[in-house]
Short mmCIF file of C-alpha atoms in Angstrom, two decimals:
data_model
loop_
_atom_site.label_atom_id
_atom_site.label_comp_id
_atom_site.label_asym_id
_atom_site.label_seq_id
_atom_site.Cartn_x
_atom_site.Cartn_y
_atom_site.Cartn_z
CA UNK A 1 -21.56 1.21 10.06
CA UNK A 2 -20.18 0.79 6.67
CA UNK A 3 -16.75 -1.30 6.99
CA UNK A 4 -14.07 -1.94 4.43
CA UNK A 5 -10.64 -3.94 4.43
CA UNK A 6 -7.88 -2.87 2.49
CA UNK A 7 -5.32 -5.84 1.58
CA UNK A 8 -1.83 -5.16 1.19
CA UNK A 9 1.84 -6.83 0.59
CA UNK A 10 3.74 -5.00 3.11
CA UNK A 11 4.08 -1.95 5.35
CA UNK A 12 4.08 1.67 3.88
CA UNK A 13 1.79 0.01 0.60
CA UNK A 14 -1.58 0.32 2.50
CA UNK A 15 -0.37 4.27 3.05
CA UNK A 16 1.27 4.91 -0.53
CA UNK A 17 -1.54 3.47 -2.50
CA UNK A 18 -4.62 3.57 -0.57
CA UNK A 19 -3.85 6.33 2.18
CA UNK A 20 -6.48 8.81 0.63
CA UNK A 21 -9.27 6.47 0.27
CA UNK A 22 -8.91 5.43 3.64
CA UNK A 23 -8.55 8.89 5.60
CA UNK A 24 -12.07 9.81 3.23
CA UNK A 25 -13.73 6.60 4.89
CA UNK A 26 -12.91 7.17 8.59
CA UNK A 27 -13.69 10.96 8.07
CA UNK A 28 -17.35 9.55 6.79
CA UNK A 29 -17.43 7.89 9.71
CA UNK A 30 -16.59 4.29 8.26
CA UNK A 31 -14.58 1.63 9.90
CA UNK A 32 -11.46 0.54 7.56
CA UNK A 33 -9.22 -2.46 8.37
CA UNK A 34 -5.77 -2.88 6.76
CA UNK A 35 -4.43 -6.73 6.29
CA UNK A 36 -0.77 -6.76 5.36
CA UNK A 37 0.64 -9.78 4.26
CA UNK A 38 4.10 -9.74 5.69
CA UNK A 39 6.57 -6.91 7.76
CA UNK A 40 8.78 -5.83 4.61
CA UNK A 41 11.64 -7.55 6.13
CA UNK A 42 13.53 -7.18 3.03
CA UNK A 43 12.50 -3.32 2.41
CA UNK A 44 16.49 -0.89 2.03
CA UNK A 45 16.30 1.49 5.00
CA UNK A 46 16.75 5.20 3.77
CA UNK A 47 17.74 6.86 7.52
CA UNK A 48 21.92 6.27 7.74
CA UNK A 49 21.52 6.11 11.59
CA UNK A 50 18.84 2.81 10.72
CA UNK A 51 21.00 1.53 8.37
CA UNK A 52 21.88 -1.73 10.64
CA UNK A 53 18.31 -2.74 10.40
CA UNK A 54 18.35 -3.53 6.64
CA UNK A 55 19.85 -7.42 5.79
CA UNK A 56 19.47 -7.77 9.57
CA UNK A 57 20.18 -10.96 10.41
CA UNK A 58 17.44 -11.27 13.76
CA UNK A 59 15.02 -9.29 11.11
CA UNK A 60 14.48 -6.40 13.48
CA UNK A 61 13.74 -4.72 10.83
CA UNK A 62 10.33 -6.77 10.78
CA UNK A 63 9.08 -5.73 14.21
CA UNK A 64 10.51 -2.10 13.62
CA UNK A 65 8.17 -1.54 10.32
CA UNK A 66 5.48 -3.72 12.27
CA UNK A 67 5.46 -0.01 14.50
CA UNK A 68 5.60 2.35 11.84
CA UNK A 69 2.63 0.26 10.19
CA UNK A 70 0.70 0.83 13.69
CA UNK A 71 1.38 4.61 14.03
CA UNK A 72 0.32 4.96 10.32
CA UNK A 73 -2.90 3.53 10.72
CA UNK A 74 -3.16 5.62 13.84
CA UNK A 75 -2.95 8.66 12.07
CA UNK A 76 -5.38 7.39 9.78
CA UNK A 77 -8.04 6.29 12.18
CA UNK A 78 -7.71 2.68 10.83
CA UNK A 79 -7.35 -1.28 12.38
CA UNK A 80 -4.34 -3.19 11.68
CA UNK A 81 -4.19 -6.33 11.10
CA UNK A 82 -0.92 -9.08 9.90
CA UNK A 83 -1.64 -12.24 8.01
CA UNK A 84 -1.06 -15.19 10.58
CA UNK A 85 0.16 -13.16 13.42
CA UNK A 86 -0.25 -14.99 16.58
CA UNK A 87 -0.21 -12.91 19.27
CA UNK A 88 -0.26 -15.77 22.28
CA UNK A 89 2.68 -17.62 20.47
CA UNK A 90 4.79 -13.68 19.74
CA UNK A 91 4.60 -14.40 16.31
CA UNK A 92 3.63 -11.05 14.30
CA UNK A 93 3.58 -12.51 10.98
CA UNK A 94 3.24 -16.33 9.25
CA UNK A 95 5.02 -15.07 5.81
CA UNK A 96 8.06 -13.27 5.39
CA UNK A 97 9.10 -10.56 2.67
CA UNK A 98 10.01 -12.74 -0.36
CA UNK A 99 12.72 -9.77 -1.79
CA UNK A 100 13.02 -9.42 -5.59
CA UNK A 101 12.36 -12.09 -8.01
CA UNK A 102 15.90 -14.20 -7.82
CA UNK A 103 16.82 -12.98 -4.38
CA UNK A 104 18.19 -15.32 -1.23
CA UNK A 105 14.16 -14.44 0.56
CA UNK A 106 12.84 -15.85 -1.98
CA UNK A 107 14.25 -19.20 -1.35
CA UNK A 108 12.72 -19.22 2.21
CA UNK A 109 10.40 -21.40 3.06
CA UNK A 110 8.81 -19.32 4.72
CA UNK A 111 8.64 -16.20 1.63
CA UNK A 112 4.97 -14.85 0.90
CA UNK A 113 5.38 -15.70 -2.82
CA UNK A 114 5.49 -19.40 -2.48
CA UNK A 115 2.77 -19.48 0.18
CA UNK A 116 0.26 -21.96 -0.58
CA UNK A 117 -2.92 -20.15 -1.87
CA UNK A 118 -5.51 -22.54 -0.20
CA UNK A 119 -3.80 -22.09 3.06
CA UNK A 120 -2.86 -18.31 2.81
CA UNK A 121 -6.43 -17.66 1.33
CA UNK A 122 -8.20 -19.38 4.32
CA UNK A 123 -6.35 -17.27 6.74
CA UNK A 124 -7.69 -14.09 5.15
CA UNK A 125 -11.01 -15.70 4.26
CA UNK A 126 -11.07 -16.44 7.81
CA UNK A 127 -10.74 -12.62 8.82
CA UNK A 128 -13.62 -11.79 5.97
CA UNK A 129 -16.06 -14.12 7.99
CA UNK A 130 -15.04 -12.40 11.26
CA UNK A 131 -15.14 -8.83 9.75
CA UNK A 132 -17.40 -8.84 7.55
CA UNK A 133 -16.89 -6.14 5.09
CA UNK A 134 -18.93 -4.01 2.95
CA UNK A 135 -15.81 -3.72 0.26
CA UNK A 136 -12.21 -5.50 -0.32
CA UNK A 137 -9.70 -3.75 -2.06
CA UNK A 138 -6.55 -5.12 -3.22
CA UNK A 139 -4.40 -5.24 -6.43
CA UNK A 140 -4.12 -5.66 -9.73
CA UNK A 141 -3.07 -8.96 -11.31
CA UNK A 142 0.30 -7.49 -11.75
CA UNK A 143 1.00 -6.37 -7.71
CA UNK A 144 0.83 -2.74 -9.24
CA UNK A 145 4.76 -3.14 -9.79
CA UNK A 146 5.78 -6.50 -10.22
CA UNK A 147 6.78 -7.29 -6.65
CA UNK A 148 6.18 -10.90 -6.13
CA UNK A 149 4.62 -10.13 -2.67
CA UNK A 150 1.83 -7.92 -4.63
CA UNK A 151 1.16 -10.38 -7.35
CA UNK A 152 0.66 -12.98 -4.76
CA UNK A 153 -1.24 -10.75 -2.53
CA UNK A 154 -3.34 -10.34 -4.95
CA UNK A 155 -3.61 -14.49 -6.04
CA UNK A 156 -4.28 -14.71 -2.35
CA UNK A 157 -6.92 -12.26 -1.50
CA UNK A 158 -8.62 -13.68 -4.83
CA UNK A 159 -8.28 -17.27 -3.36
CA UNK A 160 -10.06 -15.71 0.05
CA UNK A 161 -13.27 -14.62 -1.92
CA UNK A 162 -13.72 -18.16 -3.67
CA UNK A 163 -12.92 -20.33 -0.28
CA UNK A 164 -16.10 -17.83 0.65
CA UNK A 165 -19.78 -18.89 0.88
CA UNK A 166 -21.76 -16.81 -0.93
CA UNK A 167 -23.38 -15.01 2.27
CA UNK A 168 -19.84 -14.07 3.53
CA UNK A 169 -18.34 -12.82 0.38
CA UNK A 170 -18.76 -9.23 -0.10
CA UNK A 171 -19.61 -7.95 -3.62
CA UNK A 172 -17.89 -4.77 -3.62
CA UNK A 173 -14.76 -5.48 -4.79
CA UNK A 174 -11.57 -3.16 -6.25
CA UNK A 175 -8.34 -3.30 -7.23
CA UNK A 176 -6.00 -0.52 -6.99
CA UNK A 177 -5.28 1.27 -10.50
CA UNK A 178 -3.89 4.89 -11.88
CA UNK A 179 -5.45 6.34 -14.95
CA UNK A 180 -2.88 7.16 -17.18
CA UNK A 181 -4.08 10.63 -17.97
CA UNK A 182 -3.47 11.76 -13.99
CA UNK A 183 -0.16 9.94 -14.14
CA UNK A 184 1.10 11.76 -17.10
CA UNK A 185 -0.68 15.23 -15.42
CA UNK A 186 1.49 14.22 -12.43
CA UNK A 187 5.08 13.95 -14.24
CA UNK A 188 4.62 17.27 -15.76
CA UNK A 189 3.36 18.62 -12.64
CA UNK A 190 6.83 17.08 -11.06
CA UNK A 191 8.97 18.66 -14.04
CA UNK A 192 7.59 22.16 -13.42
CA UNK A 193 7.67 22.30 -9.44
CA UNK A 194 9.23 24.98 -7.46
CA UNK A 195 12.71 22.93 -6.61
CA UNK A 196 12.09 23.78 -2.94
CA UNK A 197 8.70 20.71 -2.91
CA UNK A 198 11.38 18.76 -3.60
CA UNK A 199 13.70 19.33 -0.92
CA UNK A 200 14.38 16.65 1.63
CA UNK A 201 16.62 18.73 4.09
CA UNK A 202 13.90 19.74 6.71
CA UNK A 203 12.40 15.39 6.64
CA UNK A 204 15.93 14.59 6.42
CA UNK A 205 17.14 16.56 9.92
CA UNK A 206 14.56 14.60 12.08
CA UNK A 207 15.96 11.44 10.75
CA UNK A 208 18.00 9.31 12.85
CA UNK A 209 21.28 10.22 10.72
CA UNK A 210 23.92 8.56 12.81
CA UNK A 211 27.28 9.99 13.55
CA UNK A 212 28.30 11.34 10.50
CA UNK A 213 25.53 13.16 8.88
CA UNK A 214 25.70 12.89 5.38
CA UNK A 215 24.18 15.40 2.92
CA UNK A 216 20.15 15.07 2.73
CA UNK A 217 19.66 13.05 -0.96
CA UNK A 218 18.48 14.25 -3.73
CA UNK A 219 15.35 13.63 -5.42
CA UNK A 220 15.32 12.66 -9.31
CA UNK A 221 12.38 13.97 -11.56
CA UNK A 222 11.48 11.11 -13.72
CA UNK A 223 11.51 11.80 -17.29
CA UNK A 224 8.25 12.21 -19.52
CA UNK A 225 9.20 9.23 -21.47
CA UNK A 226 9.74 6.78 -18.51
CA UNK A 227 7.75 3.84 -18.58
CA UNK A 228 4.61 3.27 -16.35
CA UNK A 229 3.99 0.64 -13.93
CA UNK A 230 1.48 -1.64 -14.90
CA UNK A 231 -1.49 -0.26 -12.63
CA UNK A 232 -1.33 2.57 -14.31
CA UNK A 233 -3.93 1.86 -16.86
CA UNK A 234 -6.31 3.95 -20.05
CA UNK A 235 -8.63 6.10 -18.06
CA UNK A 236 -11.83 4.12 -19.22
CA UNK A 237 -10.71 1.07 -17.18
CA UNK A 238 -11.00 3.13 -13.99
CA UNK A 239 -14.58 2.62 -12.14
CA UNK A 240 -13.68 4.84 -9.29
CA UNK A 241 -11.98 7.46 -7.85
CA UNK A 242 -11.45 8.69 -4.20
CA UNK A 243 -10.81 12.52 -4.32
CA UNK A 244 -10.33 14.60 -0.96
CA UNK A 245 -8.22 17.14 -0.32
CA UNK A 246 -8.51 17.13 3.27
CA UNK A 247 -7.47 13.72 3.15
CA UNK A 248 -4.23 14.33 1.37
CA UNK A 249 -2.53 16.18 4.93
CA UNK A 250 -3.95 12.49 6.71
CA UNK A 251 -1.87 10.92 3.86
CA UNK A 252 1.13 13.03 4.43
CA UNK A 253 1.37 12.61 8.23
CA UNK A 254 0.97 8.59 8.25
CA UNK A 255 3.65 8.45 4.76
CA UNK A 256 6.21 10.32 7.39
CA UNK A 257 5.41 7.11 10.00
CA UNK A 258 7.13 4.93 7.22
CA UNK A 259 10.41 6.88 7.91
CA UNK A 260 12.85 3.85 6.98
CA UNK A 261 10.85 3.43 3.31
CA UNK A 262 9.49 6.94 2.69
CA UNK A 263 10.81 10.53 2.20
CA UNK A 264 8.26 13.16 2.64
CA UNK A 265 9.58 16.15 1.14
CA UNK A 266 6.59 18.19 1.32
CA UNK A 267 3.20 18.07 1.15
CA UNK A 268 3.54 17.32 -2.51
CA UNK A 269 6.08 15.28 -2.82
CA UNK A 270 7.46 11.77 -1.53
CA UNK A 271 9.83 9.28 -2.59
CA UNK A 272 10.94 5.56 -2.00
CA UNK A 273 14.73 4.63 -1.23
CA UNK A 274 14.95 5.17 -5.36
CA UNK A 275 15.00 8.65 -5.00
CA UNK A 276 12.31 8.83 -7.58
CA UNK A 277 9.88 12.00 -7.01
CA UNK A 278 6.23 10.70 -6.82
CA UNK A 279 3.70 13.49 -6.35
CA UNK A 280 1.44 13.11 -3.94
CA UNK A 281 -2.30 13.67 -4.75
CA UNK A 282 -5.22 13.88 -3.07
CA UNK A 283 -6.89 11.65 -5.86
CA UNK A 284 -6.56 7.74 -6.02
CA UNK A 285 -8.36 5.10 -8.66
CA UNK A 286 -9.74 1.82 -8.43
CA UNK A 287 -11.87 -0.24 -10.75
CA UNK A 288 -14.76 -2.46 -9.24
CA UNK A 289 -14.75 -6.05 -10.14
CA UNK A 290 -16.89 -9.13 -9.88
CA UNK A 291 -15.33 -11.07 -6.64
CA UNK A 292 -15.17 -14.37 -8.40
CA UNK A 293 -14.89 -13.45 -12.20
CA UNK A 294 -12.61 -10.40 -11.88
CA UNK A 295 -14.71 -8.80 -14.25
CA UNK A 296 -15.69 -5.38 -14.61
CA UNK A 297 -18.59 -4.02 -12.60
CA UNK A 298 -20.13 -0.43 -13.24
CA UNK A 299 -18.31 2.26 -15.23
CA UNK A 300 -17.36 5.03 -16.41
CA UNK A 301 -15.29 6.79 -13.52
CA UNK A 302 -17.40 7.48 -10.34
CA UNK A 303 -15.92 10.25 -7.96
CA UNK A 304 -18.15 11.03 -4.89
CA UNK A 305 -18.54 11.80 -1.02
CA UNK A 306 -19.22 7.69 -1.07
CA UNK A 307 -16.07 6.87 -2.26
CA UNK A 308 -16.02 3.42 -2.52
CA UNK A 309 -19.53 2.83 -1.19
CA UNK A 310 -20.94 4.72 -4.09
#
């Protein structure tokens, strides 16, 4: 059986940027893994009545995304997995959310983005040996965003595949990129949609909303001109794309397990605590690399019942 793992910064990524590819895998009858690096400890809660969670002091909020991670990947069919959890010591995570570049989490010692990459890599070169998977996805250089916790996931899942003999390290590798011709496809899309995709009052009633309910938010469009994140990239650099349909309503489902970071307005439409409409698509891109070079491998654009087997 086929077998990928899918390496990630923190709860709710796996689901946001990978949820399609991995709902096409287990519906092929594949076996997908999801690493995440730390619990988001430092992720703002949307739900008011969830609100004491964020800046917690006991970082509950940890453990409580730890659970929304595991019902996610339940509706998805996949394994989850935490970087240095130890299960016999009660520890669910070695690293912590780092925050923002500047913040008070990144000064912890024990913050994802100053992890040492020999020792983080070994831990999740250690899982690769047990494993064994056919493909490793993961980021781009930049973390898709910028977050520090991406950019060093993605310094320490490239460490993993060096510590690797030869044997163990598996040579299909991706990282997770947008072509910019669906992302500009998508932000017309989002300036022409019925009003009503974009309503959050039916997600925000089964929200835990406290004792004063306040009005359900409202989403912002973002503008054409609105700069891109870095992942999203010319179409060219794109080796592969996952597109399924059927996948997108797996997608949907596990996005509204992320309640305290996502708002799932409809089936077309999410959001982050931003209040920035994203559409959601039941298309995602990736471009294969060389596991040790981070070069390109294969090309042009590959879309197929394989996915990322093809």
């Amino acid at each position: 059986m086929p077998r990928l793992l899918f390496v990630h910064a923190h709860p709710d990524d796996e689901t946001l940027t990978c949820g399609i590819a991995m709902a096409h895998h287990v519906a092929r009858g594949d076996e997908v893994h999801v690493l995440t690096c730390t619990l988001g400890e430092e992720g703002e809660v949307i739900p008011p009545g969830l609100a004491e969670l964020e800046g917690d002091p006991d970082d509950r909020l940890g453990p409580y995304r730890h659970g929304e991670l595991t019902r996610a990947l339940d509706r998805i069919g996949a394994v989850v997995h935490v970087l240095g959890a130890d299960e016999a010591a009660g520890r669910l995570s070695r690293y912590r959310d780092s925050g923002m570049v500047g913040s008070p989490a990144a000064a912890r010692p024990e913050a994802f983005a100053a992890a040492d990459l020999d020792v983080a890599g070994g831990l999740v070169a250690e899982l690769v040996r047990d494993l064994r998977p056919d493909v490793v996805v993961t980021y781009d250089e930049h973390g898709g965003y910028g977050h520090p916790d991406h950019v060093q996931t993605h310094r320490v899942a490239r460490r993993a595949l060096e510590l690797l003999d030869a044997a163990d390290r598996p040579t299909r590798v991706y990282e997770i990129l947008t072509p910019l011709g669906w992302a500009r496809e998508d932000r017309a899309w989002l300036a022409a949609a019925d009003p009503d995709l974009l309503d959050t009052s039916a997600w925000w009633s089964r929200q835990d909303l406290g004792p004063e309910p306040p009005a359900p938010p409202r989403l912002v469009v973002p503008a054409a001109e609105d700069a891109f994140p870095p992942s999203v990239v010319d179409d060219d650099r794109v080796t592969h794309a996952v597109v399924d349909e059927a996948a997108r309503t797996v997608q949907s489902d596990a996005l509204r397990e992320h309640a305290t970071q996502v708002i799932v307005a409809s089936a077309d439409v999410h959001a982050l605590s931003n209040l920035v409409a994203a559409r959601t698509t039941a298309r995602e891109g990736f471009r294969r690399v060389d596991p040790l070079t981070w070069q390109t491998v294969g090309g042009p654009v590959q879309a197929g019942e394989a996915g990322l087997l093809a």
